[in-house]
XYZ file of C-alpha atoms in Angstrom:
706
model
C 52.290 259.444 -6.216
C 53.618 257.252 -3.565
C 57.377 256.644 -4.067
C 59.065 252.956 -3.082
C 60.932 254.501 0.240
C 56.926 256.260 1.334
C 55.342 252.518 0.397
C 57.884 251.065 2.619
C 57.581 253.383 5.332
C 53.863 253.046 5.567
C 53.785 249.890 5.792
C 56.312 249.199 8.558
C 54.358 251.412 10.293
C 51.308 249.192 9.706
C 53.111 246.190 11.055
C 54.966 248.064 13.861
C 51.885 247.837 16.352
C 53.238 244.477 17.667
C 51.483 245.248 20.887
C 48.256 245.354 18.854
C 48.984 242.655 17.585
C 50.116 240.658 21.035
C 47.945 238.475 23.656
C 48.749 240.105 26.921
C 47.952 238.822 30.372
C 46.504 242.023 31.489
C 45.050 245.445 29.593
C 48.441 247.267 31.411
C 51.143 245.101 29.848
C 52.451 243.229 27.026
C 55.673 241.704 28.445
C 57.031 241.402 31.645
C 60.107 241.856 29.637
C 61.765 245.962 29.597
C 63.412 246.569 26.495
C 66.050 249.071 27.914
C 67.524 251.063 25.162
C 70.291 252.078 27.223
C 71.555 247.696 26.802
C 73.619 247.960 23.581
C 73.044 244.418 21.607
C 73.367 244.749 17.393
C 73.360 247.575 15.415
C 72.116 246.014 12.763
C 70.483 242.301 11.788
C 70.197 240.187 8.864
C 66.952 237.778 9.290
C 68.171 234.563 6.950
C 63.702 233.626 6.588
C 61.003 234.907 5.078
C 57.094 234.949 5.349
C 55.952 235.469 8.989
C 59.143 234.359 11.000
C 61.033 237.159 9.600
C 58.372 239.368 10.129
C 58.045 238.187 13.989
C 61.611 239.232 14.165
C 61.552 242.246 13.210
C 58.918 243.428 14.870
C 61.293 242.291 18.058
C 64.499 243.835 16.462
C 62.694 247.710 15.645
C 61.077 247.604 19.561
C 65.322 247.378 20.430
C 66.353 249.820 18.012
C 67.761 247.175 15.580
C 68.332 247.776 11.874
C 67.015 244.526 10.051
C 67.918 243.390 6.762
C 65.288 240.579 5.051
C 66.877 238.425 2.502
C 64.634 237.176 -0.438
C 64.015 235.394 -3.805
C 63.036 237.082 -6.950
C 59.694 235.709 -6.280
C 59.040 237.490 -2.865
C 60.461 240.664 -4.028
C 57.162 242.333 -2.889
C 56.783 240.127 0.053
C 55.983 242.031 3.327
C 58.981 240.785 5.332
C 61.162 242.505 2.572
C 59.317 245.748 3.002
C 58.858 246.017 6.438
C 63.010 245.579 6.374
C 65.241 248.824 6.572
C 67.226 246.778 3.834
C 66.756 244.080 1.673
C 68.793 241.628 -0.839
C 67.915 239.488 -3.590
C 69.670 236.205 -2.865
C 68.482 234.015 -5.760
C 65.887 232.347 -7.983
C 62.533 230.647 -6.330
C 63.936 227.558 -5.174
C 65.261 227.078 -1.698
C 68.114 225.951 -2.806
C 69.164 228.581 -5.113
C 68.170 231.069 -2.408
C 66.744 230.702 1.461
C 69.300 227.984 1.436
C 71.926 229.503 -0.877
C 74.946 230.260 1.794
C 77.559 232.114 -0.580
C 75.011 234.310 -1.544
C 73.787 235.190 2.259
C 77.015 235.743 3.174
C 77.725 237.821 0.186
C 74.440 239.694 1.704
C 75.888 240.006 5.181
C 78.976 241.684 4.164
C 77.625 244.398 1.235
C 75.327 244.966 4.330
C 77.574 244.951 6.983
C 75.313 242.667 9.223
C 76.465 241.742 12.825
C 74.490 239.421 13.740
C 72.106 236.776 12.039
C 68.348 235.162 13.163
C 67.690 232.139 11.218
C 64.129 231.865 12.379
C 63.233 228.107 12.111
C 63.579 225.351 8.908
C 66.091 226.708 6.349
C 69.334 227.464 7.896
C 68.505 227.881 11.552
C 69.899 224.127 12.263
C 72.793 223.986 10.092
C 76.682 224.000 11.529
C 78.385 224.662 8.515
C 76.469 227.748 8.173
C 77.024 228.899 11.783
C 80.488 228.266 11.108
C 81.125 230.309 8.312
C 79.670 233.228 10.048
C 81.896 232.540 13.176
C 84.709 232.298 10.702
C 83.646 236.312 9.511
C 82.764 237.496 12.859
C 79.186 238.035 12.499
C 77.410 236.609 16.044
C 74.679 233.256 14.952
C 71.788 234.452 16.815
C 71.130 230.617 17.741
C 73.030 227.963 19.896
C 77.432 227.307 18.848
C 77.797 224.379 16.617
C 78.555 221.700 18.893
C 74.791 221.698 20.049
C 73.500 222.403 16.619
C 75.194 218.816 15.698
C 74.598 217.090 18.705
C 70.966 217.889 18.876
C 70.596 217.698 15.102
C 71.551 214.495 14.461
C 68.764 212.009 15.845
C 70.732 209.346 16.466
C 73.823 211.251 18.535
C 70.760 213.466 20.841
C 69.501 210.152 21.885
C 72.903 209.007 23.353
C 73.498 211.867 24.977
C 69.765 212.330 26.296
C 70.857 208.685 27.863
C 74.173 209.970 28.944
C 71.989 213.364 30.776
C 69.980 210.917 32.555
C 66.924 212.354 30.018
C 64.127 209.629 30.007
C 64.275 208.056 26.372
C 62.518 205.642 24.234
C 63.433 202.039 23.228
C 64.767 201.388 20.250
C 67.922 200.915 17.893
C 70.620 203.675 18.387
C 72.609 203.084 15.061
C 71.737 203.371 11.222
C 68.526 201.458 10.104
C 69.628 199.681 7.274
C 66.529 198.507 4.441
C 65.272 195.569 6.319
C 65.298 197.477 9.686
C 61.507 198.280 10.963
C 60.191 202.230 10.986
C 61.413 205.376 10.080
C 62.717 208.698 11.380
C 64.456 211.890 10.038
C 65.049 215.093 9.188
C 62.493 217.600 11.081
C 58.906 219.164 11.432
C 57.646 215.636 10.726
C 59.000 215.538 7.474
C 60.132 212.028 6.606
C 58.782 209.883 9.614
C 56.503 206.889 9.157
C 54.806 204.127 11.050
C 55.303 200.437 9.649
C 53.681 197.423 11.045
C 55.029 194.619 8.627
C 57.757 194.083 5.729
C 55.882 195.524 3.453
C 55.669 198.940 5.073
C 59.060 199.221 6.511
C 60.400 198.904 2.193
C 57.763 201.487 1.149
C 58.122 203.639 4.136
C 62.138 203.944 4.148
C 62.215 204.871 0.636
C 60.151 207.535 0.882
C 61.565 209.083 3.937
C 65.016 208.117 2.681
C 64.152 210.319 -0.693
C 62.320 213.300 1.499
C 65.325 212.886 4.279
C 67.668 213.224 1.117
C 65.574 215.979 -0.567
C 64.935 218.200 2.144
C 68.164 217.591 4.305
C 70.477 216.584 2.152
C 71.225 213.184 4.683
C 69.595 209.994 4.199
C 70.208 208.334 7.330
C 67.182 206.700 9.140
C 66.812 206.444 13.167
C 64.542 203.155 14.492
C 62.589 203.190 17.633
C 60.066 201.394 19.623
C 56.581 203.305 18.203
C 54.978 204.816 21.304
C 51.093 203.750 20.733
C 48.490 207.018 21.713
C 50.681 209.387 22.961
C 50.689 212.952 23.401
C 53.386 215.312 22.244
C 54.112 217.994 24.816
C 57.402 220.090 24.516
C 59.221 221.656 26.935
C 60.629 225.814 25.797
C 64.082 226.240 27.454
C 66.049 229.132 27.244
C 69.930 229.216 28.306
C 72.840 231.762 28.274
C 76.146 231.713 27.922
C 76.863 231.896 31.484
C 75.552 228.348 32.784
C 72.250 229.079 32.915
C 69.422 227.758 32.282
C 65.386 227.726 32.275
C 62.783 225.785 30.879
C 59.107 227.927 29.821
C 56.179 225.849 30.992
C 55.302 223.336 28.365
C 52.980 223.245 25.196
C 50.351 220.359 24.302
C 51.386 219.647 20.734
C 49.231 216.649 20.234
C 47.130 217.760 17.317
C 48.435 216.852 14.490
C 48.323 215.151 10.534
C 51.337 213.868 8.863
C 53.298 214.204 12.254
C 53.048 217.854 11.348
C 51.112 220.382 14.239
C 48.006 221.899 13.777
C 46.718 222.985 16.902
C 48.714 223.990 19.738
C 48.166 225.532 23.686
C 50.027 226.790 26.722
C 50.194 225.072 29.097
C 48.898 221.054 28.903
C 45.430 219.893 30.637
C 46.773 216.799 31.057
C 50.621 217.440 33.097
C 50.488 218.403 37.335
C 52.748 220.590 38.587
C 54.837 217.198 39.628
C 55.142 215.980 36.263
C 55.673 219.415 33.969
C 58.408 219.398 36.625
C 60.244 216.693 36.157
C 59.865 217.715 32.493
C 61.267 220.695 32.684
C 64.371 219.591 34.710
C 65.292 216.904 32.237
C 65.423 219.228 29.632
C 67.167 221.721 31.753
C 69.446 219.227 31.861
C 70.013 218.031 28.241
C 70.824 222.202 27.489
C 73.086 221.637 30.248
C 74.762 218.649 28.817
C 75.608 219.901 25.572
C 76.282 223.725 26.878
C 73.101 225.041 25.303
C 72.892 228.894 24.553
C 69.869 230.165 22.998
C 66.181 229.258 23.133
C 65.393 225.717 22.604
C 62.553 223.320 22.600
C 62.985 219.958 24.055
C 60.296 216.973 22.687
C 58.674 214.498 24.558
C 56.023 212.075 24.121
C 53.803 211.655 26.993
C 51.470 207.908 27.382
C 48.521 208.031 29.480
C 50.668 207.236 32.598
C 52.027 210.354 32.269
C 55.261 208.424 31.556
C 57.933 210.285 29.010
C 60.174 210.089 26.778
C 62.637 212.147 24.874
C 61.987 212.340 21.167
C 64.018 215.265 19.873
C 65.610 218.678 20.432
C 64.821 222.021 18.352
C 67.696 224.182 18.201
C 66.140 226.906 17.505
C 62.695 229.584 17.821
C 59.725 226.633 17.563
C 57.008 227.622 15.394
C 54.454 228.030 18.320
C 56.732 230.159 20.402
C 54.264 232.792 20.716
C 52.122 230.898 23.212
C 54.921 230.571 25.382
C 55.367 234.291 25.163
C 51.261 234.933 26.010
C 51.719 232.670 29.149
C 54.922 234.063 30.738
C 55.430 237.531 29.003
C 58.651 236.799 27.944
C 59.621 238.497 24.332
C 61.523 234.948 23.200
C 63.248 237.288 20.184
C 64.221 239.639 22.146
C 66.241 236.738 24.927
C 67.998 235.295 22.027
C 69.448 238.391 20.699
C 70.369 239.579 24.246
C 72.105 235.857 24.665
C 73.389 236.333 21.674
C 75.637 239.608 22.616
C 76.547 237.464 25.725
C 74.174 239.452 28.630
C 72.910 236.646 31.202
C 69.473 236.024 31.878
C 67.545 238.524 33.797
C 65.158 235.879 35.131
C 65.189 232.975 37.957
C 63.352 229.673 37.066
C 60.481 230.854 40.165
C 60.029 234.132 37.889
C 58.658 231.999 35.412
C 54.700 232.297 35.480
C 51.452 230.370 33.857
C 49.384 233.598 33.053
C 45.937 232.360 31.732
C 45.943 230.494 28.780
C 47.003 230.665 24.835
C 45.794 228.129 21.987
C 47.620 228.689 18.347
C 45.752 227.354 15.183
C 48.426 226.809 12.231
C 46.507 228.580 9.308
C 47.770 227.056 6.217
C 46.772 227.218 2.782
C 45.621 223.784 2.269
C 42.394 221.819 1.228
C 41.642 219.626 4.886
C 39.351 217.196 2.744
C 42.325 215.632 1.251
C 44.545 214.035 3.859
C 43.670 216.657 6.292
C 45.582 219.048 4.441
C 47.218 219.050 0.607
C 48.539 222.028 -0.497
C 46.933 224.866 -2.156
C 48.027 227.176 -4.096
C 47.204 230.874 -5.434
C 46.765 234.889 -5.217
C 44.846 236.103 -2.038
C 42.553 238.121 -3.501
C 40.970 239.225 -0.368
C 42.417 238.886 3.431
C 41.633 240.340 6.179
C 43.125 239.186 9.569
C 40.535 239.169 12.846
C 43.065 241.377 14.842
C 40.274 244.126 15.961
C 38.694 241.091 18.629
C 40.341 241.326 21.820
C 43.076 239.384 23.157
C 43.956 238.159 19.499
C 47.884 237.634 17.688
C 47.969 237.120 14.020
C 51.482 236.026 13.247
C 52.067 236.614 9.567
C 53.776 237.847 6.560
C 51.369 238.323 3.556
C 48.560 240.652 3.033
C 45.765 240.643 0.232
C 47.352 240.055 -3.084
C 50.479 237.830 -1.761
C 51.261 234.679 -3.914
C 50.769 231.281 -1.835
C 53.049 229.261 -4.476
C 54.432 225.894 -4.672
C 58.051 226.677 -3.575
C 57.655 227.036 0.004
C 55.310 226.570 3.046
C 51.753 227.094 2.405
C 51.623 228.756 6.233
C 49.014 231.791 5.858
C 49.630 232.899 9.534
C 49.605 231.817 13.113
C 46.327 232.703 14.746
C 46.908 232.785 18.624
C 43.957 233.482 21.225
C 44.390 234.342 24.801
C 42.160 234.226 28.076
C 42.222 233.701 31.424
C 40.894 230.387 31.226
C 41.212 227.770 28.703
C 37.219 227.630 28.058
C 37.967 231.978 27.467
C 40.438 231.508 24.793
C 38.576 228.833 23.144
C 35.782 231.041 22.733
C 38.183 233.933 21.421
C 39.709 231.169 18.720
C 36.490 230.094 17.475
C 35.589 233.639 17.011
C 38.471 234.273 15.583
C 38.447 231.328 13.352
C 34.935 233.279 12.026
C 36.048 236.600 11.379
C 39.159 235.301 9.330
C 38.911 236.294 6.075
C 40.624 234.509 3.552
C 39.818 234.500 -0.256
C 41.873 233.166 -3.729
C 42.954 230.119 -1.854
C 41.702 227.121 -0.170
C 42.618 226.963 3.601
C 41.764 224.855 6.771
C 39.592 226.790 8.713
C 36.914 224.624 8.933
C 39.200 221.766 10.098
C 40.890 224.359 12.798
C 37.027 225.059 14.130
C 35.839 221.809 14.093
C 38.458 220.656 16.256
C 38.535 223.684 18.730
C 34.471 222.693 18.909
C 35.075 219.227 19.216
C 33.641 217.912 22.507
C 37.025 215.780 23.420
C 39.333 218.653 22.463
C 37.304 220.795 25.048
C 37.278 218.028 27.386
C 41.617 217.749 27.223
C 41.038 214.131 26.122
C 43.459 213.950 22.892
C 46.245 212.044 21.581
C 48.531 212.290 18.277
C 46.354 210.103 17.116
C 42.615 212.134 17.436
C 42.312 213.223 13.814
C 42.286 209.757 12.039
C 40.609 208.555 15.362
C 37.693 211.139 14.978
C 37.914 211.168 11.307
C 38.442 207.472 9.957
C 36.719 208.245 6.812
C 38.642 211.859 6.445
C 37.704 215.168 7.784
C 34.228 215.833 5.354
C 33.599 219.317 7.318
C 30.956 220.408 9.492
C 28.244 218.064 10.031
C 25.129 220.222 10.045
C 22.312 219.229 12.951
C 18.604 219.982 12.233
C 18.833 223.413 13.998
C 22.097 224.328 11.990
C 20.241 223.583 8.712
C 17.103 225.838 9.703
C 19.411 228.650 10.972
C 21.582 228.277 7.110
C 18.554 227.711 5.365
C 16.899 230.866 6.653
C 20.106 232.933 6.259
C 20.425 232.068 2.680
C 16.849 233.076 2.577
C 17.413 236.494 3.640
C 19.964 237.169 2.368
C 18.410 236.655 -0.967
C 15.779 238.956 -0.310
C 18.135 241.178 0.432
C 19.581 241.323 -2.790
C 16.613 241.760 -4.671
C 15.953 244.331 -2.641
C 18.831 246.454 -3.278
C 18.559 245.913 -6.873
C 15.637 247.842 -7.090
C 17.029 250.938 -5.572
C 18.636 253.514 -6.781
C 20.728 256.238 -4.572
C 18.001 254.246 -1.647
C 15.303 254.606 -3.667
C 13.033 252.878 -5.676
C 14.300 252.505 -9.497
C 11.208 253.006 -10.745
C 8.605 255.250 -9.099
C 5.257 253.956 -10.518
C 6.665 250.625 -8.536
C 3.749 249.124 -6.657
C 4.139 248.947 -2.425
C 7.587 247.520 -2.215
C 7.081 243.503 -1.636
C 7.164 242.385 2.053
C 6.520 238.810 1.602
C 8.233 235.834 -0.381
C 7.958 232.437 -0.929
C 10.702 230.564 -2.213
C 12.601 227.285 -2.259
C 16.161 226.666 -0.930
C 18.181 223.695 -1.867
C 20.702 222.594 0.328
C 22.716 219.336 0.420
C 19.656 216.615 -0.428
C 17.098 218.562 0.441
C 14.507 221.303 -0.765
C 12.991 223.395 1.768
C 10.236 225.523 0.838
C 9.944 228.615 2.865
C 7.749 231.823 3.855
C 9.793 235.014 4.141
C 8.125 238.027 5.981
C 10.642 241.244 6.617
C 9.997 244.363 8.877
C 13.175 245.958 8.814
C 16.574 245.044 9.041
C 14.411 241.527 10.306
C 13.656 238.538 8.423
C 10.985 235.845 9.678
C 11.554 232.628 7.774
C 8.646 229.721 8.323
C 9.725 226.235 6.782
C 6.194 225.125 5.343
C 7.456 222.494 3.538
C 11.210 220.003 3.875
C 11.632 217.326 0.817
C 14.909 214.979 1.700
C 16.125 212.847 -0.504
C 16.939 210.092 1.587
C 15.660 206.882 3.210
C 13.226 209.078 5.895
C 10.997 210.404 3.125
C 9.505 213.715 3.780
C 9.988 215.689 6.242
C 7.940 219.089 7.677
C 9.206 220.759 10.843
C 7.327 224.082 10.267
C 9.727 225.829 12.777
C 10.231 229.793 12.257
C 13.413 231.206 12.544
C 13.992 235.025 13.015
C 17.352 236.418 11.202
C 18.680 239.835 11.721
C 21.681 242.170 10.482
C 22.835 244.859 8.866
C 22.785 242.849 5.335
C 25.818 244.964 3.949
C 26.624 242.824 0.687
C 29.621 244.508 0.009
C 31.254 243.447 3.839
C 33.380 240.051 3.462
C 31.681 239.347 7.057
C 28.032 238.725 7.721
C 27.118 239.300 11.347
C 23.521 237.930 12.389
C 21.290 237.464 14.864
C 19.737 234.086 14.361
C 17.270 233.162 17.618
C 18.641 235.680 19.541
C 22.402 234.004 18.864
C 24.572 236.032 17.142
C 26.603 234.294 14.425
C 29.365 235.624 12.347
C 28.720 233.901 8.252
C 30.641 235.198 5.114
C 29.351 235.125 1.674
C 32.153 233.327 -0.305
C 30.036 233.623 -3.609
C 26.255 234.730 -4.893
C 24.985 234.868 -8.649
C 21.925 235.871 -10.280
C 21.357 232.210 -10.694
C 20.279 231.780 -6.965
C 23.347 230.015 -6.152
C 24.903 231.161 -2.765
C 27.785 229.534 -0.896
C 28.337 230.426 2.381
C 31.001 230.104 4.933
C 29.081 228.864 8.159
C 30.820 227.286 11.340
C 33.618 227.398 9.244
C 32.580 225.058 6.453
C 31.526 226.407 3.405
C 28.171 225.033 2.352
C 26.336 225.787 -1.383
C 23.180 226.798 -1.341
C 20.894 227.496 -4.111
C 17.362 229.557 -3.079
C 14.648 230.252 -6.063
C 11.439 231.716 -6.643
C 9.154 228.976 -6.709
C 8.360 229.755 -10.378
C 12.424 228.909 -10.821
C 12.331 226.131 -9.066
C 9.613 224.612 -11.028
C 11.425 224.503 -14.316
C 14.479 224.324 -12.683
C 13.427 220.438 -12.535
C 13.588 220.059 -15.910
C 17.123 221.009 -16.451
C 19.724 218.039 -17.335
C 21.990 217.036 -14.689
C 25.760 217.306 -15.325
C 27.235 213.498 -15.504
C 29.971 213.048 -12.836
C 33.328 211.916 -14.369
C 34.507 208.196 -13.754
C 37.311 208.849 -11.091
C 38.320 205.489 -11.225
C 39.800 205.535 -14.926
C 42.268 208.183 -14.747
C 44.474 209.467 -12.257
C 44.835 213.630 -11.152
C 47.420 215.126 -9.059
C 45.497 215.803 -5.583
C 47.890 219.122 -4.978
C 50.202 221.494 -6.964
C 53.543 220.157 -6.949
C 56.604 218.281 -9.203
C 57.102 214.916 -9.840
C 59.374 213.129 -8.383
C 58.734 209.405 -10.420
C 56.715 207.992 -12.701
C 56.329 204.303 -12.141
C 54.086 202.981 -15.359
C 54.116 203.347 -18.863
C 51.397 202.904 -21.702
C 50.484 199.427 -21.718
C 51.534 198.523 -18.480
C 48.859 196.348 -16.582
C 48.783 197.619 -13.001
C 46.751 196.139 -9.904
C 44.539 197.958 -7.307
C 46.184 199.960 -4.765
C 49.949 199.884 -7.316
C 51.752 202.703 -7.386
C 51.322 204.898 -9.820
C 53.897 207.864 -9.556
C 54.952 209.929 -6.579
C 54.565 213.647 -6.237
C 56.242 215.973 -4.427
C 54.174 218.877 -2.367
C 56.118 221.094 0.208
C 59.017 218.855 1.104
C 56.244 216.184 1.305
C 56.405 212.661 -0.812
C 53.179 211.515 -2.142
C 52.533 207.806 -3.504
C 49.481 207.967 -5.670
C 48.295 204.330 -6.411
C 45.819 202.777 -9.021
C 42.017 203.178 -7.880
C 41.564 199.410 -10.167
C 43.286 196.369 -11.779
C 43.735 197.842 -15.504
C 45.769 198.600 -18.653
C 47.559 202.193 -18.460
C 46.024 204.145 -22.212
C 48.728 207.096 -21.325
C 50.580 208.744 -19.390
C 50.660 212.686 -19.101
C 53.552 213.307 -17.009
C 57.233 212.576 -16.421
C 59.706 213.467 -13.776
C 60.897 217.007 -12.951
C 58.058 218.599 -14.253
C 55.479 220.735 -12.477
C 51.674 219.874 -12.375
C 48.866 221.746 -11.007
C 46.187 220.418 -8.683
C 43.542 218.681 -11.137
C 46.109 217.831 -13.412
C 45.517 214.830 -15.470
C 48.865 212.510 -15.050
C 48.013 209.073 -15.822
C 45.118 207.507 -17.860
C 43.629 203.868 -17.475
C 41.478 201.751 -20.082
């Protein structure tokens, strides 16, 4: 029997090997930073956060010989960060305002465990000056900047005025508080509450939604107005400062690939900056840090136009989500630096010591449906989960494991997938392989979108802006679009997989089930249905290699009947029990995933990141299936279903109301983002199936129209 203590020891051992999950500049070193066991900092640190960032902080604490305390909500009692910690304290029920934002409960946990310092991670209380004040009042060290810097940079209006005074380039705009009639909106952090308004109607609508989001997420409904910079890049500078007046800039991170003003893919360094612009941005970032007497790791964000003019956006007074890519190219452990600074030690490095070694790319892997507004939250349990950490120079920062739940209460991030290479091309190649080898089952995820981004010709060329996604996918993301070669590869692999499964079903312990069975079949004629095409293929087998000939291809499009007669050779181990399906197709190695397969010939394959439904049938079954009735699709114009799990903020209609096309029906809040749902047509409301305050699931019926 495994006791709870032994289970915790085993889990700690599993996650303690940080080196195997980190990007390295060479095979000899992980970080240029030395973990000096004689340099005493703290005996015990409480991490006031959850998930991957709590796990990330704990890894460095263990390397420094510091004991850790986890806090958790009741639904997170079995979370990875709880098991990794030396101690754990429950601070309340699932809602964040009753647990991870519950300062009273967290202060009690600090007293109970005797923690000497608190690392806030990012989000939650990481930029809350009141929390920092309460810690200081009880002689507990806040691992971050002091309350003055948090307040100065946390208020977007005040931070802009301070940046101006420090001779930092700022975006022209209104420096006061926005009233309802003003244009545009910006509140909170992490892209939340930010909207663009092109006219008065959009201004009023945006003001309402952004004010509500700001009040809900940050307790402050003030808004800021500033000029909208069209087609900018979002480039940020990592700064590090101590309590002795020393401050460094640790190069930049390119964060232009965004959806809903939230980052999706980041890289360091940027393809766009030349050394002079990099230095100018870095020096201005340090000027701002010194102006507010900053001491810790922080990030100064800029918008950069096509002429390399850069403008201050905001300063995040905490560890940034995307900090791993900076660690990869500089060799510094930023969490260790924060802990040293908080204890009062001076920085060990000078500006000339900070290198750019190689290239690092981070993909944020989310439990989201990328086909809905580039990513609406998904919830569920991870029924199967396998990180690609066996690949070289791949780092995965996560706080989940197989069996973990992704709930509506917290951010839907699964992990931060980071790859490192000597060049950008090498880092991109490793990212492509890592995404193909990442196994996630039980929730919808955004790997299809991530893979399309990092293989897109425009992204590869470095020609990107914050408008990349809407420009490249104006009708929304549709997944990987198959070429004729890709279609042949997918059809051939599905046919080979089908035959492999048929052969396995005929065997028992490696032998044929019936000894009197005639000689084993080596040729098959199948019908493979993919998208709108039906392919008649001839399959032959020699060992583990299948040769597939596409004899007739019928595509139900304007082009009529297409016959290509191309022969494809597919070889592999064909381990049907494995989550991964590594194959070689015409001498090109591929890693596919078989997500599902049933006796009716329906197979779902993940190919080049995207899921494709394929049906493989024998010729006889294919002929008979043509006589089966088809299911009539639901008329979605007359019903409104929730596109995501969340809570109903407001319902704007009642039965009998007449609505116009595009009129707001209700507002759903998911992961602190408010989404206005509208009528697809002008009609009378027949019935309303939700009310404000209720929790709804994805696909739940909200309103029905006549």
